[in-house]
PDB file of N, CA and C in Angstrom:
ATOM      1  N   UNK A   1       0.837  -1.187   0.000  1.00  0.00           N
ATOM      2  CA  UNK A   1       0.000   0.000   0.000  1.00  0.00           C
ATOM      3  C   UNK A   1       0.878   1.245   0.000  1.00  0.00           C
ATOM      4  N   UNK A   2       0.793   2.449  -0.841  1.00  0.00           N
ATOM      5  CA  UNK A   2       0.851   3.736  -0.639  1.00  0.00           C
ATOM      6  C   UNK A   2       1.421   4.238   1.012  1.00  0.00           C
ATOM      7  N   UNK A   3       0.437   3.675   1.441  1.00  0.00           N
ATOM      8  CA  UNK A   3       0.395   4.318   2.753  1.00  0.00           C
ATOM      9  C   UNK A   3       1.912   3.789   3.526  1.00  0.00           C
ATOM     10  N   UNK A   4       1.995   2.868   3.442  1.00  0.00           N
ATOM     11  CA  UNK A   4       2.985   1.927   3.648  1.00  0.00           C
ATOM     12  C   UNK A   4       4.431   2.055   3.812  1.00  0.00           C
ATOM     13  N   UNK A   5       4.340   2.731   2.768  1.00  0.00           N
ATOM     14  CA  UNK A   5       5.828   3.359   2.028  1.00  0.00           C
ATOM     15  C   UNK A   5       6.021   4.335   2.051  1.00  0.00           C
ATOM     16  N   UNK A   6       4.965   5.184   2.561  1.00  0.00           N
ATOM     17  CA  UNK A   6       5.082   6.319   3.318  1.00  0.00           C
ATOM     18  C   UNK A   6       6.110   6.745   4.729  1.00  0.00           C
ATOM     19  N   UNK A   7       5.775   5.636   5.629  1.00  0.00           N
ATOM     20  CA  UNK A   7       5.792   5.459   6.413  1.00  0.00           C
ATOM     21  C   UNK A   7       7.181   4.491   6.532  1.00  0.00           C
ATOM     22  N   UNK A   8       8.347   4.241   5.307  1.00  0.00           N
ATOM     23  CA  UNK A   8       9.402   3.701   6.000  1.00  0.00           C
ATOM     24  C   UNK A   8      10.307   4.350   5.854  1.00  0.00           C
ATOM     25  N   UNK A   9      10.133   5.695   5.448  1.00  0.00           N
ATOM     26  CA  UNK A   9      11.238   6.681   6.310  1.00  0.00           C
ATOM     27  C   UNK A   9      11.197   6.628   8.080  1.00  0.00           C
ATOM     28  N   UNK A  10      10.032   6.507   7.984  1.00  0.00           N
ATOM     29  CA  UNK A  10       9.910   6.309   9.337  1.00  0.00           C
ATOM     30  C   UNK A  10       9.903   4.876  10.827  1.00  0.00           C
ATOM     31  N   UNK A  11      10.402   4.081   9.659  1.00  0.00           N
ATOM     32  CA  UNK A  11      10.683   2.527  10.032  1.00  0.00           C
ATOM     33  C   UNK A  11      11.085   2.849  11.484  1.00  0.00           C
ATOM     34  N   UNK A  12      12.394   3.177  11.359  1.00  0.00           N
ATOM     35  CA  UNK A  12      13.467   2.440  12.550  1.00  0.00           C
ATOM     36  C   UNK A  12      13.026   3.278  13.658  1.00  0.00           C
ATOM     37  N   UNK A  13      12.205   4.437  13.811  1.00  0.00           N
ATOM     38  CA  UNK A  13      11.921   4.955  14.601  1.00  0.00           C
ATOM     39  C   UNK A  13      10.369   4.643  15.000  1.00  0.00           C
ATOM     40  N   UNK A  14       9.596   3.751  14.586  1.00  0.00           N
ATOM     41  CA  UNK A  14       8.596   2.956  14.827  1.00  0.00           C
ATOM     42  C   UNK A  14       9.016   1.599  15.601  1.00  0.00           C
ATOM     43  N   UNK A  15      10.190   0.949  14.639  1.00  0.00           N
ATOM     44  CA  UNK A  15      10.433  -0.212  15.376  1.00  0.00           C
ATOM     45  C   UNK A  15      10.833   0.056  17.219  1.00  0.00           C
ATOM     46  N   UNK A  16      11.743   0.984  16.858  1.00  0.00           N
ATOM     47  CA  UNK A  16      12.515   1.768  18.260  1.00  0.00           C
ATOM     48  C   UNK A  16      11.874   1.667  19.093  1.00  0.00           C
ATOM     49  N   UNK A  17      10.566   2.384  18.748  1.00  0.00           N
ATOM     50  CA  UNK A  17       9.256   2.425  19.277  1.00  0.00           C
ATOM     51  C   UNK A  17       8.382   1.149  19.982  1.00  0.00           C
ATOM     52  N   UNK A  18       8.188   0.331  19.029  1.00  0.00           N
ATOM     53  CA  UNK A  18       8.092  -0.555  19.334  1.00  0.00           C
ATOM     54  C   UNK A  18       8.652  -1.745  20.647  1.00  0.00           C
ATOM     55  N   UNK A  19       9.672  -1.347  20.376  1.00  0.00           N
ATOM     56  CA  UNK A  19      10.984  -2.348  21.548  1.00  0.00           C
ATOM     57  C   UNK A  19      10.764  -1.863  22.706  1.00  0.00           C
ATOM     58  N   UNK A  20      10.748  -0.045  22.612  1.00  0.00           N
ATOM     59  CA  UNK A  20      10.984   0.328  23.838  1.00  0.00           C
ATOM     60  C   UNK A  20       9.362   0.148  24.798  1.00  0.00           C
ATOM     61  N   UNK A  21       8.683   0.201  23.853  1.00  0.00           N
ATOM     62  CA  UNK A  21       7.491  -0.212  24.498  1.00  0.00           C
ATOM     63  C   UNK A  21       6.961  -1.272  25.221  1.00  0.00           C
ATOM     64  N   UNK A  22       7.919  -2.648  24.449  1.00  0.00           N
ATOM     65  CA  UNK A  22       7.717  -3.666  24.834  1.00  0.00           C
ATOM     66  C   UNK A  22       8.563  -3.788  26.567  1.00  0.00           C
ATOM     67  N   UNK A  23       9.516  -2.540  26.808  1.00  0.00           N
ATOM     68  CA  UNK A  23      10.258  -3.342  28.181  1.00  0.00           C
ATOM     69  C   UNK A  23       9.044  -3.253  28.925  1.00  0.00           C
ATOM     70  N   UNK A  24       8.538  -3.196  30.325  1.00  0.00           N
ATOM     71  CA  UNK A  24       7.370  -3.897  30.743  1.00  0.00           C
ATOM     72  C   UNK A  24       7.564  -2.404  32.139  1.00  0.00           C
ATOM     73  N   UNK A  25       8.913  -2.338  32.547  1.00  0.00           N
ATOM     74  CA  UNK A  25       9.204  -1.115  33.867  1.00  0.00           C
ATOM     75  C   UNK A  25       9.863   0.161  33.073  1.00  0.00           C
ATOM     76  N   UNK A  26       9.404   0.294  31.548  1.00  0.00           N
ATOM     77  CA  UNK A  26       9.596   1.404  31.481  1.00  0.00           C
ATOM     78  C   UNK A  26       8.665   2.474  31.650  1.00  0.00           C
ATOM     79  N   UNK A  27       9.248   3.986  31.574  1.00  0.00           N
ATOM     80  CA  UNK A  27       8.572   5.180  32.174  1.00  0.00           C
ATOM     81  C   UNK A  27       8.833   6.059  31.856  1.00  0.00           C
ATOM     82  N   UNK A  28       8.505   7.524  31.900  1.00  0.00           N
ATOM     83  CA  UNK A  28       8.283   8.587  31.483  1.00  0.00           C
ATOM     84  C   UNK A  28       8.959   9.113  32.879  1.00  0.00           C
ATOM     85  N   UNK A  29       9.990  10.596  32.446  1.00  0.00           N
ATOM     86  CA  UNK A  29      10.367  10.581  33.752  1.00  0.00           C
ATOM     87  C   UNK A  29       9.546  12.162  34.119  1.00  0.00           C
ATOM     88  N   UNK A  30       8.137  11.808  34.696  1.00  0.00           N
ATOM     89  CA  UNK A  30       7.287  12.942  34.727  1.00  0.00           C
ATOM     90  C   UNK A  30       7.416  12.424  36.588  1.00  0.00           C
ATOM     91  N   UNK A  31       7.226  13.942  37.050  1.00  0.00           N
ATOM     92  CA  UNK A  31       6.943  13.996  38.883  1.00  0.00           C
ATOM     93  C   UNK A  31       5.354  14.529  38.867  1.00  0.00           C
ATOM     94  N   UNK A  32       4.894  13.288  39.124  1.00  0.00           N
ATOM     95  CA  UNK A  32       3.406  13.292  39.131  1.00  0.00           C
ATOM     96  C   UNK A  32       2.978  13.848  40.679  1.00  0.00           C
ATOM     97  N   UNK A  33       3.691  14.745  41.166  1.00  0.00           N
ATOM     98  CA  UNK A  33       3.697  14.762  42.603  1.00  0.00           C
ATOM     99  C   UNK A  33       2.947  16.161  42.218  1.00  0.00           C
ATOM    100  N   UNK A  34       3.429  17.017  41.137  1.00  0.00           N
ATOM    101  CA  UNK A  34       3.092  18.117  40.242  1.00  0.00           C
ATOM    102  C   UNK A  34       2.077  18.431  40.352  1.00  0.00           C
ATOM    103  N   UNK A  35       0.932  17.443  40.062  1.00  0.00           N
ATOM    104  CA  UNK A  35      -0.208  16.856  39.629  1.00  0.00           C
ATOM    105  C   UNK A  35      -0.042  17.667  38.294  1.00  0.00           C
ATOM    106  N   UNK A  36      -1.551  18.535  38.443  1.00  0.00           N
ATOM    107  CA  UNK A  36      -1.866  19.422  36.765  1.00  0.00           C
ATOM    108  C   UNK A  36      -0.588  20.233  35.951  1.00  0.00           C
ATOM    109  N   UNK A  37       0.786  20.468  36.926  1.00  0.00           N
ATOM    110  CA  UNK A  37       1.534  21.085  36.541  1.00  0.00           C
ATOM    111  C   UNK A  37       3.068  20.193  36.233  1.00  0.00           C
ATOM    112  N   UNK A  38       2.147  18.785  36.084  1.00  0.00           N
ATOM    113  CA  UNK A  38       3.504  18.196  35.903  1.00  0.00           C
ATOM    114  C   UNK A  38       3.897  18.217  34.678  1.00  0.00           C
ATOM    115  N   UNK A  39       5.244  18.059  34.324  1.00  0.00           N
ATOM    116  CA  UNK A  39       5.613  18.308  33.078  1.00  0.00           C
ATOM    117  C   UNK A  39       5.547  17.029  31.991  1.00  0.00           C
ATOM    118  N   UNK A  40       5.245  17.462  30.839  1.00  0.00           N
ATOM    119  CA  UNK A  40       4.955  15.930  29.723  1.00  0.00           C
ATOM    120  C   UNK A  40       5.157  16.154  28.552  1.00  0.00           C
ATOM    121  N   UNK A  41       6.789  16.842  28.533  1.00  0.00           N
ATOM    122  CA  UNK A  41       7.394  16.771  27.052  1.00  0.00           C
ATOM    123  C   UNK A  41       7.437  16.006  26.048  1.00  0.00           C
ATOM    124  N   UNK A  42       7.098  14.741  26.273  1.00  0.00           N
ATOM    125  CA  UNK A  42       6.826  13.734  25.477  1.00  0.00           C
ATOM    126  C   UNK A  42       5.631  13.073  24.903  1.00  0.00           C
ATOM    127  N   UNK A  43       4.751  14.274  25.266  1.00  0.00           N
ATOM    128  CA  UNK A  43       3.016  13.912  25.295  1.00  0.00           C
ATOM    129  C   UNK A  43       2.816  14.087  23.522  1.00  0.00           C
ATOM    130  N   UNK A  44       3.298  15.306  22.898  1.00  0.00           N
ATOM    131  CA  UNK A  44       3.217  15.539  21.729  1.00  0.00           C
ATOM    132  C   UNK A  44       3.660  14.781  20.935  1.00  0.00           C
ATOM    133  N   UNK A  45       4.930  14.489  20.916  1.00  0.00           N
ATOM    134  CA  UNK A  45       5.906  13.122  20.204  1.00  0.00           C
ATOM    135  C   UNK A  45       5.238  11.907  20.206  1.00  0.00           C
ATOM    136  N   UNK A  46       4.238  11.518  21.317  1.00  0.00           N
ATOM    137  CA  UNK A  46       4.087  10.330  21.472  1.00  0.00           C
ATOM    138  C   UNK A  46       2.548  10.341  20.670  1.00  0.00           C
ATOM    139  N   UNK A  47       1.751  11.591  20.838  1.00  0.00           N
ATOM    140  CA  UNK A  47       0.918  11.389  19.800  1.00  0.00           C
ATOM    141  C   UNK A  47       0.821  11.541  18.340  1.00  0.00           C
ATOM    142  N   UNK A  48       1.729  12.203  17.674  1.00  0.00           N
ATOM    143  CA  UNK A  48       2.234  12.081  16.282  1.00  0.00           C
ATOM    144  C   UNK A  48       2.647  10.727  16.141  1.00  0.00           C
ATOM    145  N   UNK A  49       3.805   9.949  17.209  1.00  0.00           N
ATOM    146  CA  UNK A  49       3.906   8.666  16.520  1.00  0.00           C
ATOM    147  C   UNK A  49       2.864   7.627  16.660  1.00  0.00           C
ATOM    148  N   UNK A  50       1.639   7.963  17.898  1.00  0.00           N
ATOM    149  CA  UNK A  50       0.334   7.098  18.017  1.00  0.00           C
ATOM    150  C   UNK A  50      -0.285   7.249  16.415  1.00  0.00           C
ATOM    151  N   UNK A  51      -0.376   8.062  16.085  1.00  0.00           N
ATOM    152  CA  UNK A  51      -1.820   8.596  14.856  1.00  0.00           C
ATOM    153  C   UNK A  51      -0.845   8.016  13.630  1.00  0.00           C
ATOM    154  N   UNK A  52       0.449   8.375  13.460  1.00  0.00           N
ATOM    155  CA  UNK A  52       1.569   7.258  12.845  1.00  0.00           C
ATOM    156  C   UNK A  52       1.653   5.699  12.919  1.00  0.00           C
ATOM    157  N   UNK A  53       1.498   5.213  13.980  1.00  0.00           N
ATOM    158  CA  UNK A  53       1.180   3.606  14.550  1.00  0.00           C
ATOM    159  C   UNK A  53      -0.217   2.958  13.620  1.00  0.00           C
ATOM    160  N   UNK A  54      -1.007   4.034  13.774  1.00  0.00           N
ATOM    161  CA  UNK A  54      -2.818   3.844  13.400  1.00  0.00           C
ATOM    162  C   UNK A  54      -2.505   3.686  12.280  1.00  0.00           C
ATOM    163  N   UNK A  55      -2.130   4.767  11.378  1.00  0.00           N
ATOM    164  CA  UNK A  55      -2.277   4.708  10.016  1.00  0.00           C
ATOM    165  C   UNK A  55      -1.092   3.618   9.273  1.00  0.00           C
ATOM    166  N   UNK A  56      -0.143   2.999   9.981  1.00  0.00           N
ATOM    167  CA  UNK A  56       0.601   2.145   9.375  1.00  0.00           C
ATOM    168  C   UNK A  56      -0.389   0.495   9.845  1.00  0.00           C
ATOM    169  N   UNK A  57      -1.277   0.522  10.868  1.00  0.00           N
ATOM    170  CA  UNK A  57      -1.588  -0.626  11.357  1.00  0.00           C
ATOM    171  C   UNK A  57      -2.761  -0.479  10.244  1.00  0.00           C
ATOM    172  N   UNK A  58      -3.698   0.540   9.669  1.00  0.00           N
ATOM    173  CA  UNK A  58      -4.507  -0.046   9.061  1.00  0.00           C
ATOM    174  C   UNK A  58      -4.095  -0.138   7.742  1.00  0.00           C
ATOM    175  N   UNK A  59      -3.132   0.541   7.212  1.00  0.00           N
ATOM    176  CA  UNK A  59      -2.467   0.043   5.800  1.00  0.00           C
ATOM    177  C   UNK A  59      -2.068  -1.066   5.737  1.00  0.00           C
ATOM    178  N   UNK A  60      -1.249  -1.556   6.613  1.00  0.00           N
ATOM    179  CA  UNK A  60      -0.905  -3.268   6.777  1.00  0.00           C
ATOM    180  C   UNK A  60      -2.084  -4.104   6.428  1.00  0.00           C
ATOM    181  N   UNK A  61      -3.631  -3.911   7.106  1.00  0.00           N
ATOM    182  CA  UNK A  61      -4.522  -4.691   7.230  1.00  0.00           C
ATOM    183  C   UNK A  61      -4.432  -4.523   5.340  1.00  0.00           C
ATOM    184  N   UNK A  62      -4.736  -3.403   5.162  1.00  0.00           N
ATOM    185  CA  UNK A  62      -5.586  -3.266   3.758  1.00  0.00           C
ATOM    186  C   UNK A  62      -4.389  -4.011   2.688  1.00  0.00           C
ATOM    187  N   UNK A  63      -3.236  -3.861   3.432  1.00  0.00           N
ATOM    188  CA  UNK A  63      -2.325  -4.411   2.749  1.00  0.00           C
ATOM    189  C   UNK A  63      -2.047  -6.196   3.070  1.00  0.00           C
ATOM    190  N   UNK A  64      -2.721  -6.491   3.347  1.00  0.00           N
ATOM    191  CA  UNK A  64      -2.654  -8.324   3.875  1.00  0.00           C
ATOM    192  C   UNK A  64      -1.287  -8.971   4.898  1.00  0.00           C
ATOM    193  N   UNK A  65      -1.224  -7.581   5.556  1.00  0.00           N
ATOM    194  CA  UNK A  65      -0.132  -8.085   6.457  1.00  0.00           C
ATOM    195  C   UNK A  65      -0.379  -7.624   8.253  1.00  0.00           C
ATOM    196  N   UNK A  66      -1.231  -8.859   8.271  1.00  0.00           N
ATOM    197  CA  UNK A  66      -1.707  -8.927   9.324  1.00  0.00           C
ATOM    198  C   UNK A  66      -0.963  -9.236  10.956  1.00  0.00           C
ATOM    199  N   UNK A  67       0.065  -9.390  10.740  1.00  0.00           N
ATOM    200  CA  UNK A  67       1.347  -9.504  11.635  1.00  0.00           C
ATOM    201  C   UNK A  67       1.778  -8.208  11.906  1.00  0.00           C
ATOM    202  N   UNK A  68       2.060  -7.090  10.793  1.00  0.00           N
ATOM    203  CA  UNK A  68       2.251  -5.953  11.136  1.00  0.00           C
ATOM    204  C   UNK A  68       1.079  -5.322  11.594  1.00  0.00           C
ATOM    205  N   UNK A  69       0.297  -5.391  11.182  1.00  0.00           N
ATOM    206  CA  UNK A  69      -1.129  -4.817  11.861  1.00  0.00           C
ATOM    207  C   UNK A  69      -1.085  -4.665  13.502  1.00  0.00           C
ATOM    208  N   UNK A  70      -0.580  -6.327  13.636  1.00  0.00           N
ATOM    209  CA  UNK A  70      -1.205  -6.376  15.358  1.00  0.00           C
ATOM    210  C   UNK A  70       0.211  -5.880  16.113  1.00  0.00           C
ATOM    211  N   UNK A  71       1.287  -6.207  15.608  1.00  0.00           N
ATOM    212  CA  UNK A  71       2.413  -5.482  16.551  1.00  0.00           C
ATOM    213  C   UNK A  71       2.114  -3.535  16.435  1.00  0.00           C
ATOM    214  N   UNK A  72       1.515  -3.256  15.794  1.00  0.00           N
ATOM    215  CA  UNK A  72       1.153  -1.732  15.757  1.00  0.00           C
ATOM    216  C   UNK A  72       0.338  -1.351  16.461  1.00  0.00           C
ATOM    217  N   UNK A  73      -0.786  -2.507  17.119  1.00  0.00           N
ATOM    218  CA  UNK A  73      -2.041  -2.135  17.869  1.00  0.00           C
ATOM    219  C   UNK A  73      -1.630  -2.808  19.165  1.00  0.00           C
ATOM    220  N   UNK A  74      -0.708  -3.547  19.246  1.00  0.00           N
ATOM    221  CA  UNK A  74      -0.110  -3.870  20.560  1.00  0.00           C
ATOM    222  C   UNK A  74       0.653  -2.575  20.494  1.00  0.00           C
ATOM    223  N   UNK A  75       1.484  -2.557  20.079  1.00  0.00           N
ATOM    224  CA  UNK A  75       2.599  -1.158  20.787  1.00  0.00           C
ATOM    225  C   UNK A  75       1.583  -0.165  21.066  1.00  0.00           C
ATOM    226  N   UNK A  76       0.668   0.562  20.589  1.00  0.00           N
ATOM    227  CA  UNK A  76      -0.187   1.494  20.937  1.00  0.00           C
ATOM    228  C   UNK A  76      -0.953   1.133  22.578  1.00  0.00           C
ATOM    229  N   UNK A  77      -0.663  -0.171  22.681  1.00  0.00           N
ATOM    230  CA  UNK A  77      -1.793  -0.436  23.817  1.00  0.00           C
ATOM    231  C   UNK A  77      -0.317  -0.141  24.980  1.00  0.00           C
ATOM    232  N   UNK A  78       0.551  -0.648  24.607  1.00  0.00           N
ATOM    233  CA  UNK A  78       1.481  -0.676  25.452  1.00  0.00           C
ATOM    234  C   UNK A  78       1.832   0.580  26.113  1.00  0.00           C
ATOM    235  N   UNK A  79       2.292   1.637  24.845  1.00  0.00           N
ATOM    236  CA  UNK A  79       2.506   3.320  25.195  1.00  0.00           C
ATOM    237  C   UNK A  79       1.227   3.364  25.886  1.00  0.00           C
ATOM    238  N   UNK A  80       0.232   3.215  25.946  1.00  0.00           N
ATOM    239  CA  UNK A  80      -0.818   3.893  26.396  1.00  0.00           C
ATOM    240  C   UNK A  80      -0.727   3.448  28.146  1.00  0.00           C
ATOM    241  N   UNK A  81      -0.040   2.365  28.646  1.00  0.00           N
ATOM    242  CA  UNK A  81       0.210   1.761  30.001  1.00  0.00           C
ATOM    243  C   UNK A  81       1.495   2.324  30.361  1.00  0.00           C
ATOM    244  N   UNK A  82       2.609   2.887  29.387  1.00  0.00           N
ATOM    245  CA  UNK A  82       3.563   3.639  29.824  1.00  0.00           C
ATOM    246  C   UNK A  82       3.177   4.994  30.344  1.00  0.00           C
ATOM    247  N   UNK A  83       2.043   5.597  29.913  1.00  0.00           N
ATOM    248  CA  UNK A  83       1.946   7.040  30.569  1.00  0.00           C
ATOM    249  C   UNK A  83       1.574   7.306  31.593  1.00  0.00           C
TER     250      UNK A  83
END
């Protein structure tokens, strides 16, 4: 797919993505002690590469590669337990 190949300039920094998502005690180094004023420099980055994740997981589908699909919708679930 189009979409696909879009998206492998942006490979190794998806996969990256990917890995680092997978360690299980990783973290964000935010002081939630802050509360509303804590800081989350990484909030923006992480949603450009979420809406990036989406659109490569459903090109995969449309593209019959259903292996990449689900490691894209796992890593998304994962970042989403890192924050």
């Amino acid at each position: 797919s189009s979409i696909l190949a879009c998206n492998d300039p942006h490979r190794a920094k998806l996969d990256s993505l990917s890995a680092a998502a997978a360690r299980p005690h990783s973290r964000f180094p935010v002081d939630w002690g802050e509360t509303f004023g804590a800081r989350t420099p990484h909030y923006a980055a992480l949603q450009g590469l979420s809406k990036t994740l989406q659109l490569d997981g459903l090109a995969a589908i449309r593209g019959g590669e259903a292996g990449r699909a689900l490691l894209d919708a796992v890593t998304l679930v994962r970042i989403a337990k890192h924050l």
